[in-house]
Coordinates of C-alpha atoms and ligand atoms in Angstrom, one line a residue:
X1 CA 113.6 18.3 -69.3
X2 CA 116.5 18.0 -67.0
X3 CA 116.4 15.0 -64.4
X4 CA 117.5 16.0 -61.3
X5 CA 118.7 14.1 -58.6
X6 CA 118.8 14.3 -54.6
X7 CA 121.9 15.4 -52.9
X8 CA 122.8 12.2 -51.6
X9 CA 122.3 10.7 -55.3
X10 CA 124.6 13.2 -56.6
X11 CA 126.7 12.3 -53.8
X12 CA 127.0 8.7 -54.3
X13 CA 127.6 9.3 -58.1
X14 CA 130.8 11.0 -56.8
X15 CA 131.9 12.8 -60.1
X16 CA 130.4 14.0 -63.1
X17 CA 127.7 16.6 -64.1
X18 CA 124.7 16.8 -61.6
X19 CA 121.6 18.4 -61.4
X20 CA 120.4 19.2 -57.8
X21 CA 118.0 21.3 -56.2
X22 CA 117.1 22.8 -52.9
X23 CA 117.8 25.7 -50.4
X24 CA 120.3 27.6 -49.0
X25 CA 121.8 26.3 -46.1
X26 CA 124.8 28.3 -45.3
X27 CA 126.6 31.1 -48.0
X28 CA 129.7 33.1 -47.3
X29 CA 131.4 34.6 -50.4
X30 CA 133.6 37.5 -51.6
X31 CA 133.4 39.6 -55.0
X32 CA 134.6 36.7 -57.0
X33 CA 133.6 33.7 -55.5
X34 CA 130.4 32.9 -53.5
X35 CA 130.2 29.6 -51.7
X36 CA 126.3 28.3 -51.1
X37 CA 125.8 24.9 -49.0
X38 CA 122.7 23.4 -50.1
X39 CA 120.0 21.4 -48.8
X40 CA 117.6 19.0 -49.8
X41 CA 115.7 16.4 -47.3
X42 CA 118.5 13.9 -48.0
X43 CA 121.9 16.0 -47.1
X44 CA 123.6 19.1 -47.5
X45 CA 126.6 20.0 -50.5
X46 CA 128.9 22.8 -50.7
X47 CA 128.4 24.4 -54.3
X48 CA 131.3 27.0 -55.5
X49 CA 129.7 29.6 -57.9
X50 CA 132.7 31.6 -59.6
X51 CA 132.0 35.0 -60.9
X52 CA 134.1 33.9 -64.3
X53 CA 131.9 30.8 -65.0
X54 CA 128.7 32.4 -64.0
X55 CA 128.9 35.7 -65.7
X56 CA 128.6 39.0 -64.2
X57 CA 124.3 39.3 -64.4
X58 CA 123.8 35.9 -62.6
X59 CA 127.0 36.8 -59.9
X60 CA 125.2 39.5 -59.1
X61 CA 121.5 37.2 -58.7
X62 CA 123.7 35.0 -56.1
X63 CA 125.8 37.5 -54.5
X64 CA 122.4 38.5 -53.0
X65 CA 120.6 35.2 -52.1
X66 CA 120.0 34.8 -48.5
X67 CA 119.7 31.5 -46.5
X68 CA 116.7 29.8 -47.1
X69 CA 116.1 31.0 -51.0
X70 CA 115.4 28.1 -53.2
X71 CA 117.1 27.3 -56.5
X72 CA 118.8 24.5 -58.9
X73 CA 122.2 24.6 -59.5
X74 CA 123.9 22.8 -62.2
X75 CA 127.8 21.6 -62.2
X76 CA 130.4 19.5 -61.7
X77 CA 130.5 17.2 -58.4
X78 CA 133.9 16.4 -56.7
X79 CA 135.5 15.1 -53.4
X80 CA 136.6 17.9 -51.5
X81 CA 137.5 16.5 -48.3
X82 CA 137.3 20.2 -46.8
X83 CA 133.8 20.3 -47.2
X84 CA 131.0 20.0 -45.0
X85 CA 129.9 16.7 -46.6
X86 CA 132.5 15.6 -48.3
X87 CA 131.6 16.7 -51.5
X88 CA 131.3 20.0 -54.1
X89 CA 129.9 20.9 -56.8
X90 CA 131.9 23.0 -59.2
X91 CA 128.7 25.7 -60.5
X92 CA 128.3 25.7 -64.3
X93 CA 124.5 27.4 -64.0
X94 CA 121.8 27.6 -61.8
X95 CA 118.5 29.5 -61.2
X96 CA 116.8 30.9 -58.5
X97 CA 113.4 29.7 -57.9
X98 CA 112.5 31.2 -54.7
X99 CA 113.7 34.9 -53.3
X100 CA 113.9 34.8 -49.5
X101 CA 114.1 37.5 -46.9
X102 CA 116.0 37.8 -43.8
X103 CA 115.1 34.3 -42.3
X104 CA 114.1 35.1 -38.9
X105 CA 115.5 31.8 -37.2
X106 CA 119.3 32.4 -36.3
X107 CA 121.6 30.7 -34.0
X108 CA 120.9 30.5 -30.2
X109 CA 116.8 31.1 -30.3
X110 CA 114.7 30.6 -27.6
X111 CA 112.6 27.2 -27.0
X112 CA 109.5 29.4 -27.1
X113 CA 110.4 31.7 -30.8
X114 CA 110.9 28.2 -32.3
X115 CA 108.0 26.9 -31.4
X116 CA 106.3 30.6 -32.6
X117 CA 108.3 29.9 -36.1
X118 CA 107.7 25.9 -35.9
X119 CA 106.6 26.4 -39.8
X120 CA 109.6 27.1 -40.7
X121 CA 111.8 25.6 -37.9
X122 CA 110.7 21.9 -39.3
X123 CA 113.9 22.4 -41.9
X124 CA 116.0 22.4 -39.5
X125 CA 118.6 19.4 -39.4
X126 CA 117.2 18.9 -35.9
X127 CA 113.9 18.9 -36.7
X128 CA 114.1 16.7 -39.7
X129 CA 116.2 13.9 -38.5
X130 CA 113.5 14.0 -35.8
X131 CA 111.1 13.3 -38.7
X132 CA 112.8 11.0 -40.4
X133 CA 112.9 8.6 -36.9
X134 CA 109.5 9.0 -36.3
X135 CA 108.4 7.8 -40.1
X136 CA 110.8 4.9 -40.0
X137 CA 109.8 3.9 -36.7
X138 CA 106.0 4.0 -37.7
X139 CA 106.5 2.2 -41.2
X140 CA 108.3 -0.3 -39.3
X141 CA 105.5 -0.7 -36.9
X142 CA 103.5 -1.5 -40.2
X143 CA 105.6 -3.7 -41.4
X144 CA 105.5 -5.6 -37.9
X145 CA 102.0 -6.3 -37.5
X146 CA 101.9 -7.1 -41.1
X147 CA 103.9 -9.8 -40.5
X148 CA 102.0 -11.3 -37.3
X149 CA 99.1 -11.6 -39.6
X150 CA 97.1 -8.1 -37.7
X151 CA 94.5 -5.9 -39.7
X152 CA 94.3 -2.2 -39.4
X153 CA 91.1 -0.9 -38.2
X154 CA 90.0 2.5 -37.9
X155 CA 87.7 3.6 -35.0
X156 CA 85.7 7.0 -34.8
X157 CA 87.8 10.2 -33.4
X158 CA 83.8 11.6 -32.2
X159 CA 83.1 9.4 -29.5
X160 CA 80.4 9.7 -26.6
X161 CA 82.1 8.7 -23.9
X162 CA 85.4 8.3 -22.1
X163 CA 87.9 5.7 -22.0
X164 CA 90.6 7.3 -19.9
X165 CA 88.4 9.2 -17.1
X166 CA 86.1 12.5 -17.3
X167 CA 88.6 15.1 -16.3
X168 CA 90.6 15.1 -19.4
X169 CA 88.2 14.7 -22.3
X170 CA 87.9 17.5 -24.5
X171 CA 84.4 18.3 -25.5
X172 CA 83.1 18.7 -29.1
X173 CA 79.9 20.4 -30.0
X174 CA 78.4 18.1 -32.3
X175 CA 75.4 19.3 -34.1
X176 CA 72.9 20.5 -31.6
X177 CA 74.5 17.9 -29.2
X178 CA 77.8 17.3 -28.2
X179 CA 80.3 14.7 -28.3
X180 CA 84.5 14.1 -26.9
X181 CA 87.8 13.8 -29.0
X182 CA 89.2 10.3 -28.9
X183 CA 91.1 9.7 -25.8
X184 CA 91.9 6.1 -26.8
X185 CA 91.3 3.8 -30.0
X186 CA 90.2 0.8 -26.8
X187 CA 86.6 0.7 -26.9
X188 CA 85.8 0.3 -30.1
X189 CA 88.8 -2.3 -31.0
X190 CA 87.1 -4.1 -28.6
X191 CA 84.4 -4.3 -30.9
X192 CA 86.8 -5.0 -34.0
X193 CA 88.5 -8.0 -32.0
X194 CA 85.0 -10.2 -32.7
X195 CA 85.6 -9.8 -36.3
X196 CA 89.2 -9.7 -37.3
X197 CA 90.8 -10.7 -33.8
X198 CA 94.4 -9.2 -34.3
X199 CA 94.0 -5.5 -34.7
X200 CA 96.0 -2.7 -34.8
X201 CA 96.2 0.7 -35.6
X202 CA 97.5 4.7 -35.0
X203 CA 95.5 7.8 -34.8
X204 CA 95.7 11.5 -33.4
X205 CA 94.3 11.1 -29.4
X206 CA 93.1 14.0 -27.3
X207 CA 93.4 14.8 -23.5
X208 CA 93.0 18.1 -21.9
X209 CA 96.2 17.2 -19.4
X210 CA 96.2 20.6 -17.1
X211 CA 99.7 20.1 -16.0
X212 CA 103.0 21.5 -17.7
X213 CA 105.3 18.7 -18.4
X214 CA 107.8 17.5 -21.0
X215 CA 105.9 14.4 -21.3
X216 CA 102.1 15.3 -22.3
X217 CA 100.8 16.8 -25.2
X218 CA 96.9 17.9 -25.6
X219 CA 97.1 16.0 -29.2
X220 CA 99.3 13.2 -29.6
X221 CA 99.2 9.8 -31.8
X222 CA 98.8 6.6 -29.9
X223 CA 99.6 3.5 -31.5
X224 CA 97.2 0.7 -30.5
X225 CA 96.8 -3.1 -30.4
X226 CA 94.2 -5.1 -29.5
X227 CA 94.1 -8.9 -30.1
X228 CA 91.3 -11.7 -29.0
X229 CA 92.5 -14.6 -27.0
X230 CA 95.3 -12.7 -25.6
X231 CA 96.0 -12.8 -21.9
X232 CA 98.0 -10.6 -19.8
X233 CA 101.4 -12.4 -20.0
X234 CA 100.6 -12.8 -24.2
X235 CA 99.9 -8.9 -24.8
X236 CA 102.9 -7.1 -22.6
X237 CA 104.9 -10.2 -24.7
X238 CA 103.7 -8.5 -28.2
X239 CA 104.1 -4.7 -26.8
X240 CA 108.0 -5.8 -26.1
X241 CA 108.2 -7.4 -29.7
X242 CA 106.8 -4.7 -31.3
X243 CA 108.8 -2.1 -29.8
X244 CA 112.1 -4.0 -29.9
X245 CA 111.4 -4.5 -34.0
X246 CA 110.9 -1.2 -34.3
X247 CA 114.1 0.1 -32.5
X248 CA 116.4 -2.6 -34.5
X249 CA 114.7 -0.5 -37.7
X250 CA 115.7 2.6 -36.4
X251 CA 119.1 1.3 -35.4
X252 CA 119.7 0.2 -39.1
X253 CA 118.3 3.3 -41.1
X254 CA 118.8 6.3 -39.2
X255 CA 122.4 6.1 -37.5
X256 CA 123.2 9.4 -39.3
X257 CA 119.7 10.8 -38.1
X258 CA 120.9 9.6 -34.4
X259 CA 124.4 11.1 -34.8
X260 CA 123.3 14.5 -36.0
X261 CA 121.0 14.7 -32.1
X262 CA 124.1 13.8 -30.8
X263 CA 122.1 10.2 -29.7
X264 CA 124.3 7.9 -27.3
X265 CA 123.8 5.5 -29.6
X266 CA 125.3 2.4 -27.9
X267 CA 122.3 2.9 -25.3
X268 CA 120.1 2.2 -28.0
X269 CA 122.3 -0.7 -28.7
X270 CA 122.1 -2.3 -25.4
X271 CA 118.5 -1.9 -25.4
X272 CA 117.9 -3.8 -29.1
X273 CA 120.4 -6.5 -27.5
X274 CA 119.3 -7.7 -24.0
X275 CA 116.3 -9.5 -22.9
X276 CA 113.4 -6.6 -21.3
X277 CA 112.5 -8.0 -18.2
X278 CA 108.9 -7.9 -16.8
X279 CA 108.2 -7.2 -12.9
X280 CA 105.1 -6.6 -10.7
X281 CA 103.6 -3.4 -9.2
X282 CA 104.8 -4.6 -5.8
X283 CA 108.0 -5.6 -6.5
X284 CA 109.0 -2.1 -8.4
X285 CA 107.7 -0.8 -4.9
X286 CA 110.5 -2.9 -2.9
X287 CA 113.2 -1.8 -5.3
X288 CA 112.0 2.0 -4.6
X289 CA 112.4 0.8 -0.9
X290 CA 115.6 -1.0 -0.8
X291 CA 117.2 0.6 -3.2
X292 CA 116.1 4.8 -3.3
X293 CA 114.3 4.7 0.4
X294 CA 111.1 5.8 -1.3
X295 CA 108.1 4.6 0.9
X296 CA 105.2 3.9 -1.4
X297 CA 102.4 2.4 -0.1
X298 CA 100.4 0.0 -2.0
X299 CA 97.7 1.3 -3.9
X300 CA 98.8 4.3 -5.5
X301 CA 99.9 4.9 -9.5
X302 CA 104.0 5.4 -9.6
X303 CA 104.5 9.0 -10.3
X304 CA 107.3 10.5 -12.7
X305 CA 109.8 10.5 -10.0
X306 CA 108.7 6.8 -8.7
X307 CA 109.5 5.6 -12.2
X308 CA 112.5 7.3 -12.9
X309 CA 113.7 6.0 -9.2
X310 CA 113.1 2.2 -10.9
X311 CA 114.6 3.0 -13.9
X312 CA 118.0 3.8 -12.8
X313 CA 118.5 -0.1 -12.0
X314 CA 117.1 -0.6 -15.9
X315 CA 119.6 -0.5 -19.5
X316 CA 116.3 -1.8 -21.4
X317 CA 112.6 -1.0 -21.4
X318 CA 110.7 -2.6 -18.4
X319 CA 107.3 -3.9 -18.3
X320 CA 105.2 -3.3 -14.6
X321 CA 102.7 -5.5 -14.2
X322 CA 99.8 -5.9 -11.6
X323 CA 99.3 -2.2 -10.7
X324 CA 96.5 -2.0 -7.5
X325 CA 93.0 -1.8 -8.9
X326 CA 91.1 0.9 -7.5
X327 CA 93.0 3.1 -9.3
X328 CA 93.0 2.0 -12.4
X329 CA 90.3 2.2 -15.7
X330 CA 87.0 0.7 -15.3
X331 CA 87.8 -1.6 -18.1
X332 CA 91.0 -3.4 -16.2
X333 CA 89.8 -7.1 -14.6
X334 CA 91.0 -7.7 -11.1
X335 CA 93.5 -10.5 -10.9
X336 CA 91.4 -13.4 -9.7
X337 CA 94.6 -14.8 -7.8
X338 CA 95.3 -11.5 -5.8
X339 CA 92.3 -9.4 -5.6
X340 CA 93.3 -6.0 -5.2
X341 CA 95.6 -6.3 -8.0
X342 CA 94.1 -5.2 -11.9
X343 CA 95.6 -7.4 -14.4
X344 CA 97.3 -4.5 -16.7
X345 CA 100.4 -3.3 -17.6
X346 CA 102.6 -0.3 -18.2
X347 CA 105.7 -0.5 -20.1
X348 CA 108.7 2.5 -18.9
X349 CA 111.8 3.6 -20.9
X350 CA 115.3 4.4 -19.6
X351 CA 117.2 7.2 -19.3
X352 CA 114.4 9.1 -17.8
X353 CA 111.5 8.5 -20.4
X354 CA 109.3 6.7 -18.0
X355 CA 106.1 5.4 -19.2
X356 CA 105.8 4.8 -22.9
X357 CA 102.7 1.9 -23.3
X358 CA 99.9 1.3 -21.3
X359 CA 97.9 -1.6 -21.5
X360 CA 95.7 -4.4 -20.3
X361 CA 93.5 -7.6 -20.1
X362 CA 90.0 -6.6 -20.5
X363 CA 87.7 -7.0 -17.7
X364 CA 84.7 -9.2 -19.5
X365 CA 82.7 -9.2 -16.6
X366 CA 79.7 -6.7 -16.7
X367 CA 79.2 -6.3 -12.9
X368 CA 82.5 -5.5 -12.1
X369 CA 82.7 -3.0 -15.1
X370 CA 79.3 -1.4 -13.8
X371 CA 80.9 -0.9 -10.3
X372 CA 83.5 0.5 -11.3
X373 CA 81.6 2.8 -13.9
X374 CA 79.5 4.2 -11.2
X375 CA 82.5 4.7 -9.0
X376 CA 83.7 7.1 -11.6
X377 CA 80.2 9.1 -11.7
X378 CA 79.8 7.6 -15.0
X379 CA 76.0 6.3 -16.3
X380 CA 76.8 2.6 -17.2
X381 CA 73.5 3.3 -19.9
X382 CA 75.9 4.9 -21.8
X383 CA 77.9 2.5 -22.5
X384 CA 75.4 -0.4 -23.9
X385 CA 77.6 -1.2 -27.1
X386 CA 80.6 -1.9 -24.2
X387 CA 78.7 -4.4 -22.4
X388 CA 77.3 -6.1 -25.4
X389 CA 80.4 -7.3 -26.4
X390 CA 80.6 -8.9 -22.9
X391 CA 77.0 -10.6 -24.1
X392 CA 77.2 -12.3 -27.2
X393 CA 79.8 -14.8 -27.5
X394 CA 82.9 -12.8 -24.8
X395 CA 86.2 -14.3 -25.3
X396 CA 89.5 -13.2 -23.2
X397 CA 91.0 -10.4 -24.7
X398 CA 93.7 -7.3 -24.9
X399 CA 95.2 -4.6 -25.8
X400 CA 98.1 -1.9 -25.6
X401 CA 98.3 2.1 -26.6
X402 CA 101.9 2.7 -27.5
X403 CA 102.3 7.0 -27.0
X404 CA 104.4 7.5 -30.0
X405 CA 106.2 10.9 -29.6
X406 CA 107.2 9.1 -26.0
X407 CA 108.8 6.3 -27.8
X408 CA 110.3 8.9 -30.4
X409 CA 111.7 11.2 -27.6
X410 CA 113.5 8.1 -26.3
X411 CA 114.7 6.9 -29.3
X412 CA 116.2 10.4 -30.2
X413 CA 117.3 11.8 -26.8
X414 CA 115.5 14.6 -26.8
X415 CA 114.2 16.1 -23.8
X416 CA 110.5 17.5 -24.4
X417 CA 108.4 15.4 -26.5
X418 CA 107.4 18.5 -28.3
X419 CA 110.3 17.9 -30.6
X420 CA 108.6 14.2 -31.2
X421 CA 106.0 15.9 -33.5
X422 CA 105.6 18.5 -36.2
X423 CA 103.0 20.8 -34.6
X424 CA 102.6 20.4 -31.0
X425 CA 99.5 21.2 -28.8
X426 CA 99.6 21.9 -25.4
X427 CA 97.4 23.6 -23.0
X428 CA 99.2 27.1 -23.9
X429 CA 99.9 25.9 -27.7
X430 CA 97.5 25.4 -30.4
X431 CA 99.1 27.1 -32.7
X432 CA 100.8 27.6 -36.1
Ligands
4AD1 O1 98.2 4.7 -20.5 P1 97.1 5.2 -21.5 O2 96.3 6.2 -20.9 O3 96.3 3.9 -22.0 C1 95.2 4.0 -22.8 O4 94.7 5.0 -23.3 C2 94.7 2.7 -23.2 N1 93.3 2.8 -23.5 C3 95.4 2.2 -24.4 C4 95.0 0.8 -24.8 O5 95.0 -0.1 -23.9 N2 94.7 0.6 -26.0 O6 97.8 5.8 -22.8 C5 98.7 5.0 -23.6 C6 100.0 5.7 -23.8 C7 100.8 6.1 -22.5 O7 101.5 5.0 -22.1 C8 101.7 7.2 -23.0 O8 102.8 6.7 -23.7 C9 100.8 7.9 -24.1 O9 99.8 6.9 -24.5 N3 100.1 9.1 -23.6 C10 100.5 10.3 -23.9 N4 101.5 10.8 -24.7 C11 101.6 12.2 -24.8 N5 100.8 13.0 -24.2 C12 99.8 12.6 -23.4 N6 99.0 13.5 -22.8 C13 99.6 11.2 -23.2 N7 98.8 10.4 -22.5 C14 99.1 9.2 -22.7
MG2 MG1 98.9 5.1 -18.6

């Protein structure tokens, strides 16, 4: 059987025979000389298929082949600095092992037709150096709480009730009841923090956002923490550790992943470097003040444009602390110091990305969390299993949700987190 070997191993190997395998890329040829650049997941390789080497039956097969068709080819590998990669392969054989049609995706297509064709859109280079970010930023996330000694925990994607506010739950009929996607991993980590107290995990969320944005998906993966004894000041601490971890991953593996999005790079480099500072609610209002003009007044959530406003005087990731408490969860404990401040956290990107984490102390107090249910319209009875990890044996704890094509976006430039994930859903997308 013959072994065959990526394009980037035949690549590195730098002469020789090779035996590589993949699809068509790119092929332009005459009636002598056809030249196919193929790709596999790890690079692309010009491939020169003479007529004379060949034979006249297979010249004919090749002469044919459109983009997209797969096949093995079998040569000789050279430099050739006039090649797309660097390299060629000289064709002794090959074989076709899939015919293609006309692909349908050509140059210059609409946001909207690539999303129609996303199926076969996810080969591009585009699309997989995306990919490849995204799965080295979440194995390094692994690899990070590994190391601080947290367990995974998996918690039920059916849930009965909301985390994150009625208005954007979707609903599930569930048997002859019914039941809500997951809007958060929270509650029930809440639970896990009693057994294993350093918890961690990442699973598909759900919220029925109604609004049109390049920042909110209906189905996106949050990536959550939860840890007992943790207060405030410990939890946005981990959220900046485990982000700045994962970038300095991304920054070693995937420079040519960044370079083929056209990344600014050093941006990224900046960020890995410098120290990410925290600041309160009310102080990101006087910068919007002093520096933009922007009159907020105390006691509403910063908005897209309030963020991005506070951003421009950020080159790292900034953590906002403090935000007012009426508007936030039921689950986030006033501060005890300044009352009408909750003690939680958001953590924004720069360059425009805004918020990325969310997160919070967690209010242990089973009044306060009953006010604040009602206030909502919610029935506190529904929520027994909540308040009975407030009754035996409470300890201080918290917890983070990390949105992970948010942090992906960033981390790749792009500007609609759509790109951040194979198969987006959106209020006008569910499908392929
Ligand atoms: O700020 P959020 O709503 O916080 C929570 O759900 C907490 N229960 C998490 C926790 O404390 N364990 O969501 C967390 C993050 C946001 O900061 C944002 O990055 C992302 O999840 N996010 C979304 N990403 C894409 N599309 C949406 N519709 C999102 N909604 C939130
Ligand atoms: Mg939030």
């Amino acid at each position: 059987m013959t072994k065959f070997q990526q394009i980037q191993e035949a690549m590195d190997q730098g002469s020789g025979k090779v035996a590589v395998r993949g699809w068509i890329y790119r092929e332009r040829g005459s009636s002598k000389l056809k030249f196919v650049v193929l790709r596999d997941s790890t690079n692309i390789i010009q491939c020169v298929i003479d007529k004379s080497v060949v034979g006249e039956d297979k010249f004919q097969i090749i002469k044919k082949a459109q983009i997209e068709t797969s096949m093995t080819i079998f040569g000789e590998i050279k430099k050739e600095e006039r090649a797309p990669s660097g390299y060629e392969i000289h064709v002794k054989d090959f074989e076709v092992i899939g015919t293609c049609d006309t692909f349908p995706i050509g140059r210059d297509q609409s946001p909207e037709f690539l999303l129609d064709n996303r199926h076969l859109w996810l080969r591009s280079r585009r699309m997989t150096a995306i990919l490849k970010i995204r799965s080295t930023y979440v194995q390094a996330r692994e690899e990070f709480f590994k190391t601080k000694g947290f367990w995974r925990f998996d918690a039920p994607i059916l849930q009965p009730n909301q985390c994150e506010g009625g208005s954007t739950l979707f609903e599930v009929k569930y048997y002859k009841a019914k039941t809500f996607l997951s809007q958060s991993w929270q509650l029930y980590a809440e639970a896990g923090v009693f057994a294993l107290e350093k918890i961690y995990n990442m699973g598909p969320t759900f919220r029925a956002e109604k609004s049109k944005t390049s920042r909110h998906l209906s189905e996106f993966w949050m990536a959550e923490a939860e840890a007992a004894w943790y207060d405030l000041h410990d939890i946005t601490e981990l959220a900046k550790e485990e982000l700045k971890f994962c970038l300095k991953k991304v920054l070693e593996e995937r420079k040519p992943e960044l370079e083929i999005l056209e990344r600014d790079i050093k941006k990224l480099e900046v960020a890995a470097k410098k120290k990410w500072p925290t600041i309160k609610y009310r102080e990101a209002l006087k910068v919007l003040k002093d520096k933009a003009n922007m009159d907020v007044p105390f006691g509403k959530d910063l908005r897209t444009i309030e963020e991005e406003k506070i951003m421009e005087h950020f080159d790292t990731p900034v953590v906002v602390t403090h935000y007012p408490k009426e508007v936030m969860a039921f689950y986030k404990p006033r501060d005890p110091e300044v009352s009408d401040e909750a003690l939680c956290f958001d953590m924004l990107a720069p360059e425009g990305y805004g918020e990325i984490v969310g997160g919070s102390q967690r209010d242990t107090d089973i009044k306060a969390i009953e006010k604040c249910l009602k206030d909502e319209g919610e029935d506190p009875a529904n929520y027994k299993f909540y308040f009975d990890l407030r009754k035996y044996g409470s300890v201080p704890h918290s917890g983070y949700g990390v949105g992970v094509e948010r942090v992906v976006a960033w981390m790749c430039g792009i500007d609609n987190i759509k790109d951040a994930i194979p198969f987006p859903r959106t209020m006008i997308r569910w499908s392929p």
